[in-house]
Amino acid sequence: MCGIVAYIGHQKAFDIIIKGLKRLEYRGYDSAGVALQNNSSLNLYKKKGKVADLVSFIGKKDTNGSVGIGHTRWATHGPPNDANAHPHVSGHKKFALVHNGIIENYSVLKKELIQRGHQFNSDTDTEVLIHLIEEIHTNSKRKLTLFEAVRIALSEVIGAYAIVVINKENPNELIAARKSSPLVVGIGDGEFFLASDATPMVEFTKNVVYLEDGEIAQLNLDSGLKIKTIENQEKTPYIQELEMQLEALEKGGYDHFMLKEIYEQPQSIHDSMRGRIRSSKGLVSLGGIKDYEEKIVNAKRLIFVACGTSWHAGLVGEYLFEELARIPVEVEYASEFRYRNPVINEDDVLIAISQSGETADTLAAIKLAKEKGATIVGICNVVGSSISRESHCGSYTHAGPEIGVASTKAFTAQVTVLTLMALMIGKKKGTISTQRFNRLLVDLESIPEKVESTLKLDKSVKEISNIYKDSSNALYLGRGINFPVALEGALKLKEISYIHAEGYPAAEMKHGPIALIDEEMPVFVIATKDASYEKVVSNIQEVKARKGKVIAVVTKGDREVKEIADYVIEIPSTDDLLVPLLATIPFQLLSYHIAVMRECNVDQPRNLAKSVTVE
Ligand code: F6R
């Protein structure tokens, strides 16, 4: 969702901002804009469309200045058009603001401001905020700095925000603040960067401060970085070192980030396990949850909350934890959980799964459960993200930056961490035999290599993609721990190729979806050799009896399914509990190839945002 980049220092702000906004394109947006301070004037450029459209619109216009703010907008209040694009300016045109989030009480504030003579040029909540700041700055009884005016304005605001404010008359300063939307400050040598995540600043500085909820920052070239809470308490900036590498943010020879990320999985799964597992010693240890291990072991139940692909990882986690640690698990859509007045006890452990660590619904679910006394475990990919900071403990997935909007390597990393966690808790609880535990460790360690060989199937998956690229519908079927893989396969296909797809537990097919099957319908089935193999074979027969086309993911060497399916994709054999880590790969590749063949925008599918920071 909306992306923010701002700069103040000695370099040309425009170049840094545009490059940064391009790096944030993965978040999803529909318009872009910049405001640049130069010689006491504020040059404002905004355009519906991509950052490239903004750049060509600006053409040879004045882009000088070493202070500026930039934004990519994902429309919430008002359609995507030039007027609604950010930055928005105050009535007297001295201040401009970029904003990520939603001001919930904007209409009340807007009415009051209109009564005081303010005029608005857009449909946005953001424009209301900059007018409110101007109103407070201009009409306060005592003379206020912009920093103070922003702080007071934010105390009147209900909602979520990350904002940056620029002042036409002060080239030395930017003001920024956050609540429930991310904002990172980069500290360079005589310069500051601000962005929604650290990617726009990675080549300039390794020193960053992640603003906390309810904090406001003054970035001043003379006096440095000053942070206060909205309640006016001074805070000492906590400077962290950025571990991100520039190469991780580039395509590295691949046509798309999604393909690169699919191919990174042998490494990313390995990275998720690094230092946490040693099969030769029978060891699994996740340092980040060690202090809460007892609490998890004694939990009456685990509640997984997540959205989208991360929710699918949670479903895999349900099978893992129930099987290995014998703890009852509930898997909840965060958006439903938070509004349901759920029963939560102090003995409950809530496990929040999120790639970005910024998903608004997941964050709200955490806060709710925390208030009710539950222990919160975060499984996040983005280091320093809001969910990781709101959790009592947790484990990073260490998959590296995921830029493609469709989640791939983050999913397998989440499943890997959940497997490690279930093994660690199961061992401590004594619910898993030593033999099974040791065998699973060995199998888990060999997963990266098996993912590598699964990726070698790419050519045949591409051929299958070519056959089904023009389908209007598809079904994905799986049983047991592979049911979530079917859901994930269907989600990948619909989100990037816009083909309607549904995932079902294979046996549920005859309770409805079977009516859809005809000779046009591809049915993708996970039919690996496990406890439900024979039952899945029967489900395949049911599809074939109705002339459906079956494409089955099977265990290498399978004969039975090969005889009845139209196509098979043979993946390496592994423990039943680890099959999702392999079976999901062909579906990722299939969605990718079909999307490319249908000329869809693979990395930035329509209407989608990478980081969903509004509910
Ligand atoms: C699908 C996808 C989304 C995300 C969902 C949650 O490919 O990426 O469904 O999984 O928006 O996002 P995170 O994991 O960042 O909380």
mmCIF file of C-alpha atoms in Angstrom, residues 15-189:
data_model
loop_
_atom_site.group_PDB
_atom_site.id
_atom_site.type_symbol
_atom_site.label_atom_id
_atom_site.label_comp_id
_atom_site.label_asym_id
_atom_site.label_seq_id
_atom_site.Cartn_x
_atom_site.Cartn_y
_atom_site.Cartn_z
ATOM 1 C CA ASP A 15 16.704 11.573 -7.745
ATOM 2 C CA ILE A 16 16.749 9.814 -4.379
ATOM 3 C CA ILE A 17 12.987 10.071 -3.993
ATOM 4 C CA ILE A 18 12.159 8.775 -7.484
ATOM 5 C CA LYS A 19 14.576 5.866 -7.138
ATOM 6 C CA GLY A 20 13.124 5.120 -3.704
ATOM 7 C CA LEU A 21 9.529 5.278 -4.935
ATOM 8 C CA LYS A 22 10.413 2.826 -7.696
ATOM 9 C CA ARG A 23 11.774 0.497 -5.066
ATOM 10 C CA LEU A 24 8.518 0.741 -3.159
ATOM 11 C CA GLU A 25 6.446 0.017 -6.283
ATOM 12 C CA TYR A 26 6.040 -3.561 -5.087
ATOM 13 C CA ARG A 27 3.738 -2.318 -2.346
ATOM 14 C CA GLY A 28 1.019 -1.589 -4.928
ATOM 15 C CA TYR A 29 -0.255 1.907 -5.871
ATOM 16 C CA ASP A 30 -2.178 3.859 -8.459
ATOM 17 C CA SER A 31 -0.726 7.387 -8.427
ATOM 18 C CA ALA A 32 2.474 9.119 -7.426
ATOM 19 C CA GLY A 33 3.759 12.545 -6.484
ATOM 20 C CA VAL A 34 6.614 14.638 -5.092
ATOM 21 C CA ALA A 35 7.039 18.007 -3.394
ATOM 22 C CA LEU A 36 10.475 19.611 -3.588
ATOM 23 C CA GLN A 37 11.676 22.575 -1.604
ATOM 24 C CA ASN A 38 13.958 24.902 -3.546
ATOM 25 C CA ASN A 39 14.829 28.544 -2.847
ATOM 26 C CA SER A 40 11.768 29.166 -0.695
ATOM 27 C CA SER A 41 9.409 27.673 -3.231
ATOM 28 C CA LEU A 42 7.663 24.343 -3.164
ATOM 29 C CA ASN A 43 7.427 22.499 -6.462
ATOM 30 C CA LEU A 44 4.603 20.003 -6.445
ATOM 31 C CA TYR A 45 4.114 17.301 -9.089
ATOM 32 C CA LYS A 46 1.437 14.606 -8.936
ATOM 33 C CA LYS A 47 0.143 12.124 -11.472
ATOM 34 C CA LYS A 48 -2.239 9.223 -11.719
ATOM 35 C CA GLY A 49 -0.417 6.066 -12.835
ATOM 36 C CA LYS A 50 3.071 4.769 -12.291
ATOM 37 C CA VAL A 51 6.209 6.545 -11.071
ATOM 38 C CA ALA A 52 7.428 6.447 -14.690
ATOM 39 C CA ASP A 53 4.308 8.433 -15.704
ATOM 40 C CA LEU A 54 5.111 11.000 -13.042
ATOM 41 C CA VAL A 55 8.683 11.293 -14.289
ATOM 42 C CA SER A 56 7.626 11.829 -17.897
ATOM 43 C CA PHE A 57 4.980 14.350 -16.782
ATOM 44 C CA ILE A 58 7.680 16.300 -14.913
ATOM 45 C CA GLY A 59 9.957 16.207 -17.948
ATOM 46 C CA LYS A 60 12.224 19.242 -17.848
ATOM 47 C CA LYS A 61 10.375 21.095 -15.084
ATOM 48 C CA ASP A 62 12.334 22.272 -12.048
ATOM 49 C CA THR A 63 13.422 19.330 -9.905
ATOM 50 C CA ASN A 64 16.189 21.069 -7.992
ATOM 51 C CA GLY A 65 16.482 21.122 -4.245
ATOM 52 C CA SER A 66 17.919 18.940 -1.539
ATOM 53 C CA VAL A 67 14.749 18.550 0.515
ATOM 54 C CA GLY A 68 11.687 16.699 -0.680
ATOM 55 C CA ILE A 69 8.891 14.277 0.028
ATOM 56 C CA GLY A 70 7.454 11.629 -2.319
ATOM 57 C CA HIS A 71 4.559 9.221 -2.286
ATOM 58 C CA THR A 72 2.878 6.357 -4.095
ATOM 59 C CA ARG A 73 -0.852 6.256 -3.324
ATOM 60 C CA TRP A 74 -3.121 3.213 -3.113
ATOM 61 C CA ALA A 75 -6.564 4.804 -3.276
ATOM 62 C CA THR A 76 -8.805 4.694 -0.213
ATOM 63 C CA HIS A 77 -10.660 8.050 -0.002
ATOM 64 C CA GLY A 78 -11.491 9.075 -3.552
ATOM 65 C CA PRO A 79 -10.519 7.514 -6.875
ATOM 66 C CA PRO A 80 -6.980 7.398 -8.223
ATOM 67 C CA ASN A 81 -6.520 10.741 -10.003
ATOM 68 C CA ASP A 82 -4.078 13.648 -10.058
ATOM 69 C CA ALA A 83 -5.996 15.690 -7.476
ATOM 70 C CA ASN A 84 -6.169 12.883 -4.929
ATOM 71 C CA ALA A 85 -2.511 11.934 -5.364
ATOM 72 C CA HIS A 86 -0.125 13.015 -2.594
ATOM 73 C CA PRO A 87 1.549 15.268 -1.507
ATOM 74 C CA HIS A 88 -1.271 17.514 -0.316
ATOM 75 C CA VAL A 89 -0.669 21.147 0.537
ATOM 76 C CA SER A 90 -2.073 23.436 3.205
ATOM 77 C CA GLY A 91 -4.355 26.352 2.287
ATOM 78 C CA HIS A 92 -1.531 28.896 2.492
ATOM 79 C CA LYS A 93 0.627 26.536 0.413
ATOM 80 C CA LYS A 94 3.535 26.626 2.870
ATOM 81 C CA PHE A 95 3.302 23.043 4.089
ATOM 82 C CA ALA A 96 2.949 19.796 2.178
ATOM 83 C CA LEU A 97 2.284 16.324 3.516
ATOM 84 C CA VAL A 98 2.475 12.686 2.431
ATOM 85 C CA HIS A 99 0.474 10.126 4.347
ATOM 86 C CA ASN A 100 0.070 6.361 4.544
ATOM 87 C CA GLY A 101 -2.943 5.113 6.500
ATOM 88 C CA ILE A 102 -6.478 6.333 7.155
ATOM 89 C CA ILE A 103 -7.699 9.275 9.227
ATOM 90 C CA GLU A 104 -10.971 7.853 10.519
ATOM 91 C CA ASN A 105 -12.438 11.071 11.917
ATOM 92 C CA TYR A 106 -11.543 13.089 8.818
ATOM 93 C CA SER A 107 -15.118 14.054 7.936
ATOM 94 C CA VAL A 108 -15.775 15.649 11.354
ATOM 95 C CA LEU A 109 -12.469 17.501 11.145
ATOM 96 C CA LYS A 110 -13.195 18.555 7.583
ATOM 97 C CA LYS A 111 -16.582 20.053 8.532
ATOM 98 C CA GLU A 112 -14.988 22.084 11.322
ATOM 99 C CA LEU A 113 -12.219 23.282 9.020
ATOM 100 C CA ILE A 114 -14.698 24.273 6.303
ATOM 101 C CA GLN A 115 -16.559 26.340 8.889
ATOM 102 C CA ARG A 116 -13.277 28.100 9.596
ATOM 103 C CA GLY A 117 -12.905 28.938 5.920
ATOM 104 C CA HIS A 118 -10.679 26.127 4.638
ATOM 105 C CA GLN A 119 -11.209 24.977 1.065
ATOM 106 C CA PHE A 120 -10.351 21.528 -0.167
ATOM 107 C CA ASN A 121 -9.224 20.338 -3.575
ATOM 108 C CA SER A 122 -9.372 16.572 -3.156
ATOM 109 C CA ASP A 123 -11.518 13.782 -1.676
ATOM 110 C CA THR A 124 -8.758 12.637 0.633
ATOM 111 C CA ASP A 125 -8.479 12.373 4.397
ATOM 112 C CA THR A 126 -4.849 13.441 3.994
ATOM 113 C CA GLU A 127 -5.664 16.935 2.771
ATOM 114 C CA VAL A 128 -7.756 17.407 5.918
ATOM 115 C CA LEU A 129 -4.741 16.611 8.072
ATOM 116 C CA ILE A 130 -2.443 19.187 6.474
ATOM 117 C CA HIS A 131 -5.177 21.823 6.798
ATOM 118 C CA LEU A 132 -5.588 20.902 10.445
ATOM 119 C CA ILE A 133 -1.835 21.310 10.968
ATOM 120 C CA GLU A 134 -1.956 24.715 9.262
ATOM 121 C CA GLU A 135 -4.970 25.764 11.355
ATOM 122 C CA ILE A 136 -3.201 24.866 14.598
ATOM 123 C CA HIS A 137 0.079 26.422 13.484
ATOM 124 C CA THR A 138 -1.504 29.703 12.389
ATOM 125 C CA ASN A 139 -4.241 30.255 14.928
ATOM 126 C CA SER A 140 -2.785 28.962 18.150
ATOM 127 C CA LYS A 141 -2.645 31.495 20.987
ATOM 128 C CA ARG A 142 1.067 30.898 21.462
ATOM 129 C CA LYS A 143 3.566 30.781 18.602
ATOM 130 C CA LEU A 144 4.143 27.159 17.684
ATOM 131 C CA THR A 145 6.908 25.436 15.769
ATOM 132 C CA LEU A 146 5.745 23.165 12.942
ATOM 133 C CA PHE A 147 6.866 20.199 15.064
ATOM 134 C CA GLU A 148 4.523 21.302 17.870
ATOM 135 C CA ALA A 149 1.658 22.009 15.486
ATOM 136 C CA VAL A 150 1.976 18.539 13.931
ATOM 137 C CA ARG A 151 2.103 16.946 17.368
ATOM 138 C CA ILE A 152 -1.033 18.743 18.549
ATOM 139 C CA ALA A 153 -2.861 18.001 15.285
ATOM 140 C CA LEU A 154 -2.069 14.296 15.611
ATOM 141 C CA SER A 155 -3.493 14.244 19.123
ATOM 142 C CA GLU A 156 -6.840 15.184 17.539
ATOM 143 C CA VAL A 157 -6.666 12.479 14.918
ATOM 144 C CA ILE A 158 -8.191 9.006 15.129
ATOM 145 C CA GLY A 159 -6.806 6.409 12.767
ATOM 146 C CA ALA A 160 -3.585 5.143 11.312
ATOM 147 C CA TYR A 161 -0.816 7.180 9.806
ATOM 148 C CA ALA A 162 2.745 7.475 8.726
ATOM 149 C CA ILE A 163 3.320 11.059 7.638
ATOM 150 C CA VAL A 164 6.077 13.390 6.529
ATOM 151 C CA VAL A 165 5.617 17.159 6.442
ATOM 152 C CA ILE A 166 7.766 19.619 4.514
ATOM 153 C CA ASN A 167 7.859 23.366 5.107
ATOM 154 C CA LYS A 168 8.456 25.670 2.149
ATOM 155 C CA GLU A 169 10.131 28.211 4.423
ATOM 156 C CA ASN A 170 12.451 25.858 6.247
ATOM 157 C CA PRO A 171 14.895 23.895 4.050
ATOM 158 C CA ASN A 172 16.559 22.526 7.181
ATOM 159 C CA GLU A 173 13.790 20.350 8.494
ATOM 160 C CA LEU A 174 11.295 17.562 7.908
ATOM 161 C CA ILE A 175 8.702 16.407 10.435
ATOM 162 C CA ALA A 176 7.545 12.781 10.489
ATOM 163 C CA ALA A 177 5.251 10.675 12.654
ATOM 164 C CA ARG A 178 3.718 7.220 12.770
ATOM 165 C CA LYS A 179 0.869 5.269 14.273
ATOM 166 C CA SER A 180 0.053 1.778 12.963
ATOM 167 C CA SER A 181 1.749 2.461 9.608
ATOM 168 C CA PRO A 182 5.470 1.901 9.224
ATOM 169 C CA LEU A 183 8.117 4.601 8.893
ATOM 170 C CA VAL A 184 11.884 4.226 8.976
ATOM 171 C CA VAL A 185 14.426 7.023 9.446
ATOM 172 C CA GLY A 186 17.824 6.560 7.801
ATOM 173 C CA ILE A 187 20.701 8.514 9.284
ATOM 174 C CA GLY A 188 23.471 9.476 6.881
ATOM 175 C CA ASP A 189 26.356 11.895 7.070
#
